């Protein structure tokens, strides 16, 4: 019979599996749970002041720490030696050794902090839920998340060539009353998200959605980082464009096509609503074909089935006596064809056709859309030539909204931002 050579850990230490410690006692508590007493395997350690290794024990101290629960609540008591410094000239007489699992002044083991961090970031659970599950305080879990966020790589060290900027609402709309004037003010707490458009990683979260907030974050970056940025994708926002022009003068601005089509769909909706009000002096009803098929008007014609195309033709034939609705719909479809072009030359040709459609329609709604397209045309050309969109930024905002729902409302923006940055970095690493 062969037996392994060398030291072997006892069964209790193997089951408890706390690296660097062995179990010296374990008892069941009267009200449930267990108390486990552990002790370091090796007591030799260097003095934190002079570095001289010592093994002379001055006294033994006990400390209660939180650890991962095993089939119930566990109270862990660590029996630690207080060592005497072996260097006579050292001003520090005694010290307590530390380990990877129990750093200095730690109240939780490292594996517990790792477990709660994975539960919050990887599993997407609420901080309060994780704290209750692991038997620790809410602040213990949140401080672990905040400490992990500090260890993220500096943004200036990341090689970023393309950016995406978009806003999202941080909390619900709130009303505040001005005591001096007796007026109520509507406050919408917005935040702006800056994302790496190549990989989708969230680089920063700033308060507000104005040029000062975004421009301040961009100006805080190093000159080398700002010089590397080539293209920035944004929504049709004058505030974002102003911030990029001031902080990144060498970067090109690309406008997101989704929001341009959204503006065209809004134009079609306004024309439909105006026509029914002028003709019927009321809002649209189910008996109106245009209202009953209002969503069909907003879909791309190339994505419709044969049956849907027949319904659309029936709408124009039965509920568009002035042909204004069909003209607005044609402008919207021409804009979609413009945004699907492969080259700038093709886009310019489609823009000429779009201008003819707008002149033929001759409505306030279509002229307003044309003014927007003309204002943002340089950014549209950048979109056609580079293909940089805000799709990854919108995807990041979707994940941010899920974090907000899980937390059921964040009152501290720093905690909110720490979780967003960690979750995004974890997804990119995976």
XYZ file of C-alpha atoms in Angstrom:
430
model
C 0.000 0.000 0.000
C 1.417 3.365 -1.075
C 0.855 6.554 0.881
C 1.678 10.077 -0.312
C 4.764 11.627 1.189
C 4.926 15.079 2.727
C 2.477 16.926 4.953
C -1.223 16.231 4.597
C -4.034 18.549 5.607
C -6.669 17.215 7.945
C -10.141 16.528 6.600
C -11.757 19.587 8.176
C -9.159 21.897 6.651
C -9.597 20.306 3.243
C -13.386 20.734 3.375
C -13.211 24.317 4.646
C -10.524 25.036 2.018
C -9.305 28.423 3.201
C -5.840 28.766 1.612
C -3.077 29.249 4.156
C -5.187 28.272 7.177
C -6.084 25.062 8.966
C -9.137 24.268 11.071
C -8.386 23.794 14.768
C -11.938 23.686 16.100
C -15.523 23.512 14.836
C -18.721 23.427 16.900
C -22.450 23.684 16.226
C -24.125 26.773 17.649
C -27.267 26.414 19.798
C -29.388 28.624 17.508
C -28.128 27.069 14.299
C -25.021 27.469 12.222
C -21.436 26.654 13.067
C -18.409 28.339 14.564
C -15.155 27.429 12.875
C -11.825 28.415 14.370
C -8.843 28.551 12.037
C -5.159 29.276 12.445
C -2.394 30.131 9.940
C -0.348 27.195 8.767
C 2.863 29.226 8.670
C 3.335 31.983 11.212
C 6.628 33.293 9.861
C 6.249 36.728 8.289
C 8.232 39.859 7.596
C 7.813 43.080 9.536
C 5.874 45.644 7.462
C 8.260 48.389 8.646
C 11.715 46.844 8.158
C 10.993 43.585 6.325
C 12.933 41.330 8.721
C 11.294 37.901 9.033
C 10.258 36.887 12.513
C 8.650 33.792 14.056
C 8.683 34.812 17.719
C 5.116 35.000 19.032
C 4.348 37.823 21.442
C 0.669 36.869 21.943
C -2.242 35.170 20.239
C -5.300 37.212 19.286
C -8.673 36.181 17.925
C -10.695 37.961 15.287
C -14.132 37.218 13.839
C -14.404 37.560 10.075
C -17.113 36.968 7.479
C -16.686 34.083 5.090
C -18.678 32.298 2.422
C -21.628 30.464 4.036
C -21.610 26.677 3.809
C -25.066 25.092 4.113
C -26.017 27.757 6.611
C -24.535 30.549 8.654
C -20.893 30.161 9.681
C -18.987 32.191 12.257
C -15.276 32.162 11.439
C -12.835 32.926 14.233
C -9.226 33.457 13.152
C -6.520 32.782 15.745
C -3.654 35.021 14.687
C -0.199 35.409 16.234
C 1.182 38.801 17.100
C 4.873 38.550 16.284
C 7.826 40.389 17.781
C 10.033 42.208 15.268
C 13.468 40.560 15.120
C 15.225 43.842 14.302
C 16.185 45.716 17.499
C 16.565 49.022 15.659
C 13.073 48.856 14.190
C 10.618 51.282 15.716
C 7.800 48.815 15.371
C 7.939 46.355 18.241
C 5.179 43.918 17.256
C 3.062 43.240 14.198
C 0.335 40.890 13.004
C 1.019 38.844 9.851
C -1.315 39.214 6.896
C -2.223 36.833 4.090
C -3.912 36.937 0.708
C -7.218 35.797 2.180
C -7.032 38.113 5.199
C -5.361 41.460 4.399
C -4.639 44.002 7.103
C -7.726 45.106 9.067
C -9.954 42.903 6.913
C -13.368 41.913 8.226
C -14.117 39.650 5.261
C -12.084 37.008 3.516
C -10.879 37.686 0.003
C -12.881 34.786 -1.376
C -16.059 36.251 0.124
C -15.418 39.602 -1.551
C -14.716 37.811 -4.825
C -17.952 35.860 -4.508
C -20.116 38.909 -3.818
C -18.437 40.830 -6.643
C -19.165 38.010 -9.094
C -22.756 37.820 -7.863
C -23.299 41.538 -8.477
C -21.328 42.009 -11.701
C -21.456 38.658 -13.489
C -24.883 37.493 -12.330
C -26.452 40.955 -12.309
C -28.065 40.615 -8.884
C -29.053 43.513 -6.655
C -26.613 44.615 -3.962
C -29.218 44.241 -1.213
C -30.080 40.726 -2.372
C -26.420 39.640 -2.412
C -25.810 41.147 1.020
C -28.752 39.256 2.497
C -27.708 36.018 0.820
C -24.128 36.130 2.112
C -25.005 37.500 5.539
C -23.071 40.763 5.289
C -24.021 44.430 5.361
C -25.174 46.281 2.262
C -22.210 48.615 2.481
C -19.782 45.673 2.555
C -20.961 44.550 -0.870
C -21.106 48.064 -2.305
C -17.653 48.972 -1.021
C -16.317 45.834 -2.714
C -17.832 46.977 -5.996
C -16.415 50.486 -5.563
C -12.949 49.137 -4.750
C -12.989 46.928 -7.852
C -13.982 49.888 -10.028
C -10.927 51.821 -8.861
C -8.693 49.021 -10.217
C -10.039 49.350 -13.763
C -7.459 50.445 -16.370
C -7.118 54.171 -16.856
C -9.081 55.421 -19.858
C -6.038 57.331 -21.101
C -4.149 54.040 -21.410
C -6.766 52.513 -23.719
C -6.241 52.725 -27.474
C -9.540 54.190 -28.661
C -10.081 55.219 -32.285
C -13.869 55.522 -32.432
C -16.291 56.848 -29.845
C -20.022 56.702 -29.363
C -21.914 59.193 -27.187
C -25.537 58.915 -26.092
C -27.695 59.940 -23.141
C -29.992 58.016 -20.826
C -32.236 58.969 -17.929
C -30.605 58.270 -14.575
C -33.772 58.392 -12.467
C -37.450 59.123 -12.829
C -38.681 62.621 -13.565
C -39.163 64.581 -10.369
C -40.914 67.823 -9.489
C -39.473 70.344 -7.049
C -41.244 73.373 -5.668
C -39.557 76.739 -5.485
C -40.431 78.033 -2.031
C -39.621 81.651 -2.898
C -41.771 81.860 -6.035
C -44.234 79.026 -5.355
C -43.563 77.403 -8.734
C -42.980 73.745 -9.535
C -39.961 72.766 -11.625
C -39.610 69.585 -13.662
C -36.189 67.942 -13.252
C -35.041 65.158 -15.565
C -31.817 63.585 -14.225
C -29.928 62.709 -17.416
C -26.531 61.086 -17.799
C -24.354 60.775 -20.893
C -22.564 57.560 -21.812
C -19.205 57.550 -23.638
C -18.523 54.192 -25.295
C -15.728 52.668 -27.356
C -17.553 52.234 -30.672
C -15.229 49.407 -31.765
C -15.852 47.016 -28.861
C -18.776 48.553 -26.942
C -16.970 49.081 -23.632
C -18.291 51.939 -21.533
C -15.462 54.398 -20.944
C -17.216 57.009 -18.857
C -20.516 58.243 -17.405
C -21.070 61.965 -16.840
C -23.955 63.912 -15.327
C -26.201 65.760 -17.737
C -26.466 65.727 -21.505
C -25.143 69.162 -22.372
C -21.921 70.198 -24.056
C -20.273 71.179 -20.767
C -20.617 67.700 -19.246
C -19.388 65.759 -22.276
C -16.791 68.368 -23.185
C -15.391 68.331 -19.662
C -14.908 64.556 -19.765
C -13.196 64.729 -23.165
C -10.995 67.644 -22.098
C -9.813 65.657 -19.064
C -8.256 63.025 -21.338
C -4.607 63.212 -22.317
C -3.631 64.961 -25.568
C -2.318 61.679 -27.004
C -5.650 59.942 -26.292
C -7.631 62.736 -27.944
C -5.355 62.749 -30.992
C -6.024 59.035 -31.561
C -9.804 59.494 -31.816
C -10.786 59.532 -35.487
C -14.607 59.302 -35.560
C -17.315 60.036 -32.978
C -20.864 58.733 -33.521
C -23.697 60.739 -31.950
C -27.401 61.362 -32.267
C -28.472 64.576 -34.037
C -27.568 66.615 -30.942
C -26.145 70.102 -31.262
C -24.810 69.944 -27.687
C -22.777 66.790 -28.349
C -21.507 68.200 -31.648
C -20.328 71.381 -29.919
C -18.490 69.393 -27.247
C -16.741 67.217 -29.839
C -15.773 70.184 -31.990
C -14.178 71.942 -29.024
C -12.423 68.969 -27.389
C -11.655 66.808 -30.462
C -11.045 69.207 -33.349
C -9.387 66.514 -35.476
C -12.167 63.933 -35.080
C -14.945 63.473 -37.617
C -18.568 63.386 -36.486
C -20.896 60.607 -37.677
C -24.641 60.805 -37.125
C -26.577 57.681 -36.194
C -28.932 56.540 -39.014
C -31.529 55.097 -36.651
C -32.380 58.527 -35.268
C -32.592 60.054 -38.740
C -35.137 57.421 -39.759
C -36.894 58.024 -36.462
C -37.228 61.702 -37.371
C -38.641 60.710 -40.759
C -41.180 58.407 -39.100
C -42.141 61.228 -36.755
C -42.670 63.432 -39.801
C -45.038 60.850 -41.336
C -46.942 60.579 -38.053
C -47.389 64.338 -37.800
C -48.672 64.543 -41.366
C -51.159 61.737 -40.710
C -52.406 63.414 -37.529
C -52.724 66.807 -39.211
C -54.695 65.406 -42.139
C -57.287 63.669 -39.972
C -57.710 66.766 -37.793
C -58.212 69.018 -40.829
C -60.625 66.642 -42.518
C -62.586 65.090 -39.633
C -61.963 67.682 -36.880
C -61.077 64.915 -34.453
C -58.345 62.446 -33.626
C -57.802 59.279 -35.615
C -60.031 56.295 -34.940
C -60.063 52.635 -35.777
C -62.466 53.249 -38.642
C -59.783 55.360 -40.375
C -57.510 53.125 -42.510
C -54.526 55.414 -41.925
C -54.924 55.202 -38.145
C -55.613 51.446 -38.190
C -52.405 50.899 -40.208
C -50.336 53.644 -38.586
C -47.526 51.242 -37.682
C -47.469 49.876 -41.208
C -46.656 53.375 -42.454
C -43.521 53.417 -40.317
C -42.063 50.156 -41.582
C -39.591 49.930 -44.445
C -41.250 49.078 -47.734
C -38.554 46.515 -48.589
C -39.352 44.584 -45.398
C -43.095 44.240 -46.092
C -44.762 41.076 -47.278
C -47.025 40.993 -50.337
C -50.088 41.158 -48.115
C -48.724 44.116 -46.171
C -47.914 45.989 -49.371
C -51.514 45.486 -50.528
C -52.788 46.907 -47.219
C -50.508 49.912 -47.596
C -51.802 50.592 -51.106
C -55.359 50.379 -49.766
C -54.536 53.003 -47.117
C -53.270 55.443 -49.750
C -56.247 54.786 -52.021
C -58.954 55.010 -49.338
C -57.666 57.518 -46.780
C -55.379 59.931 -48.642
C -57.485 62.168 -50.868
C -54.883 64.974 -50.921
C -51.921 62.590 -51.564
C -50.002 64.338 -48.784
C -49.671 61.190 -46.693
C -48.233 59.205 -49.591
C -45.878 62.106 -50.390
C -44.594 62.181 -46.800
C -44.221 58.395 -46.856
C -42.227 58.663 -50.105
C -39.865 61.188 -48.514
C -39.301 58.807 -45.612
C -38.556 55.873 -47.931
C -36.166 57.961 -50.017
C -34.264 58.889 -46.869
C -33.954 55.202 -46.041
C -32.535 54.526 -49.513
C -30.068 57.383 -49.017
C -28.819 55.939 -45.739
C -28.366 52.485 -47.304
C -25.974 53.689 -50.000
C -22.422 52.342 -50.095
C -20.504 55.393 -51.334
C -20.651 59.137 -50.814
C -21.284 59.670 -54.535
C -24.372 57.461 -54.403
C -25.523 59.263 -51.262
C -25.238 62.649 -52.964
C -27.268 61.349 -55.916
C -29.973 60.038 -53.594
C -29.956 63.370 -51.760
C -30.799 65.147 -55.016
C -33.746 62.804 -55.489
C -34.783 63.396 -51.872
C -34.741 67.137 -52.504
C -37.057 66.666 -55.500
C -39.434 64.643 -53.315
C -39.438 67.366 -50.671
C -40.149 70.082 -53.256
C -42.990 68.006 -54.687
C -44.481 67.357 -51.246
C -44.122 71.020 -50.208
C -45.268 70.562 -46.597
C -43.959 72.151 -43.429
C -43.174 68.730 -41.982
C -41.092 67.607 -44.955
C -39.267 70.945 -45.191
C -38.375 70.660 -41.506
C -36.942 67.201 -42.103
C -35.004 68.467 -45.123
C -33.484 71.263 -43.014
C -32.251 68.670 -40.515
C -30.754 66.494 -43.251
C -29.050 69.505 -44.832
C -27.646 70.654 -41.480
C -26.235 67.221 -40.656
C -25.124 66.332 -44.183
C -21.346 66.408 -43.422
C -21.964 63.941 -40.592
C -24.090 61.779 -42.917
C -21.214 61.630 -45.402
C -18.928 60.480 -42.581
C -21.503 57.815 -41.718
C -21.613 56.566 -45.323
C -17.834 56.520 -45.735
C -16.880 55.021 -42.343
C -19.969 53.042 -41.309
C -19.555 54.141 -37.663
C -22.924 54.154 -35.883
C -24.191 54.461 -32.335
C -25.389 50.836 -32.253
C -22.918 49.722 -29.565
C -23.741 52.791 -27.506
C -27.441 51.976 -27.671
C -26.637 48.394 -26.648
C -24.669 49.712 -23.673
C -27.608 51.894 -22.684
C -29.871 48.834 -22.792
C -27.590 47.091 -20.301
C -27.474 50.236 -18.175
C -31.263 50.325 -17.996
C -31.238 46.719 -16.783
C -28.766 47.656 -14.046
C -31.033 50.531 -13.050
C -34.055 48.214 -12.847
C -32.113 45.667 -10.799
C -30.981 48.311 -8.316
C -34.533 49.725 -8.122
C -33.240 53.268 -8.140
C -29.785 54.593 -7.359
C -29.428 57.679 -5.185
C -25.638 57.836 -5.321
C -24.293 58.456 -8.850
C -20.838 57.135 -7.894
C -22.262 53.705 -6.984
C -24.293 53.700 -10.181
C -21.294 54.541 -12.348
C -19.026 51.997 -10.636
C -21.403 49.152 -11.391
C -21.877 50.244 -15.012
C -18.136 50.453 -15.673
C -17.415 47.103 -14.007
C -20.219 45.281 -15.811
C -19.143 46.637 -19.174
C -15.465 45.756 -18.585
C -16.442 42.224 -17.458
C -18.501 41.637 -20.598
C -15.686 42.806 -22.852
C -13.203 40.561 -21.015
C -15.507 37.555 -21.407
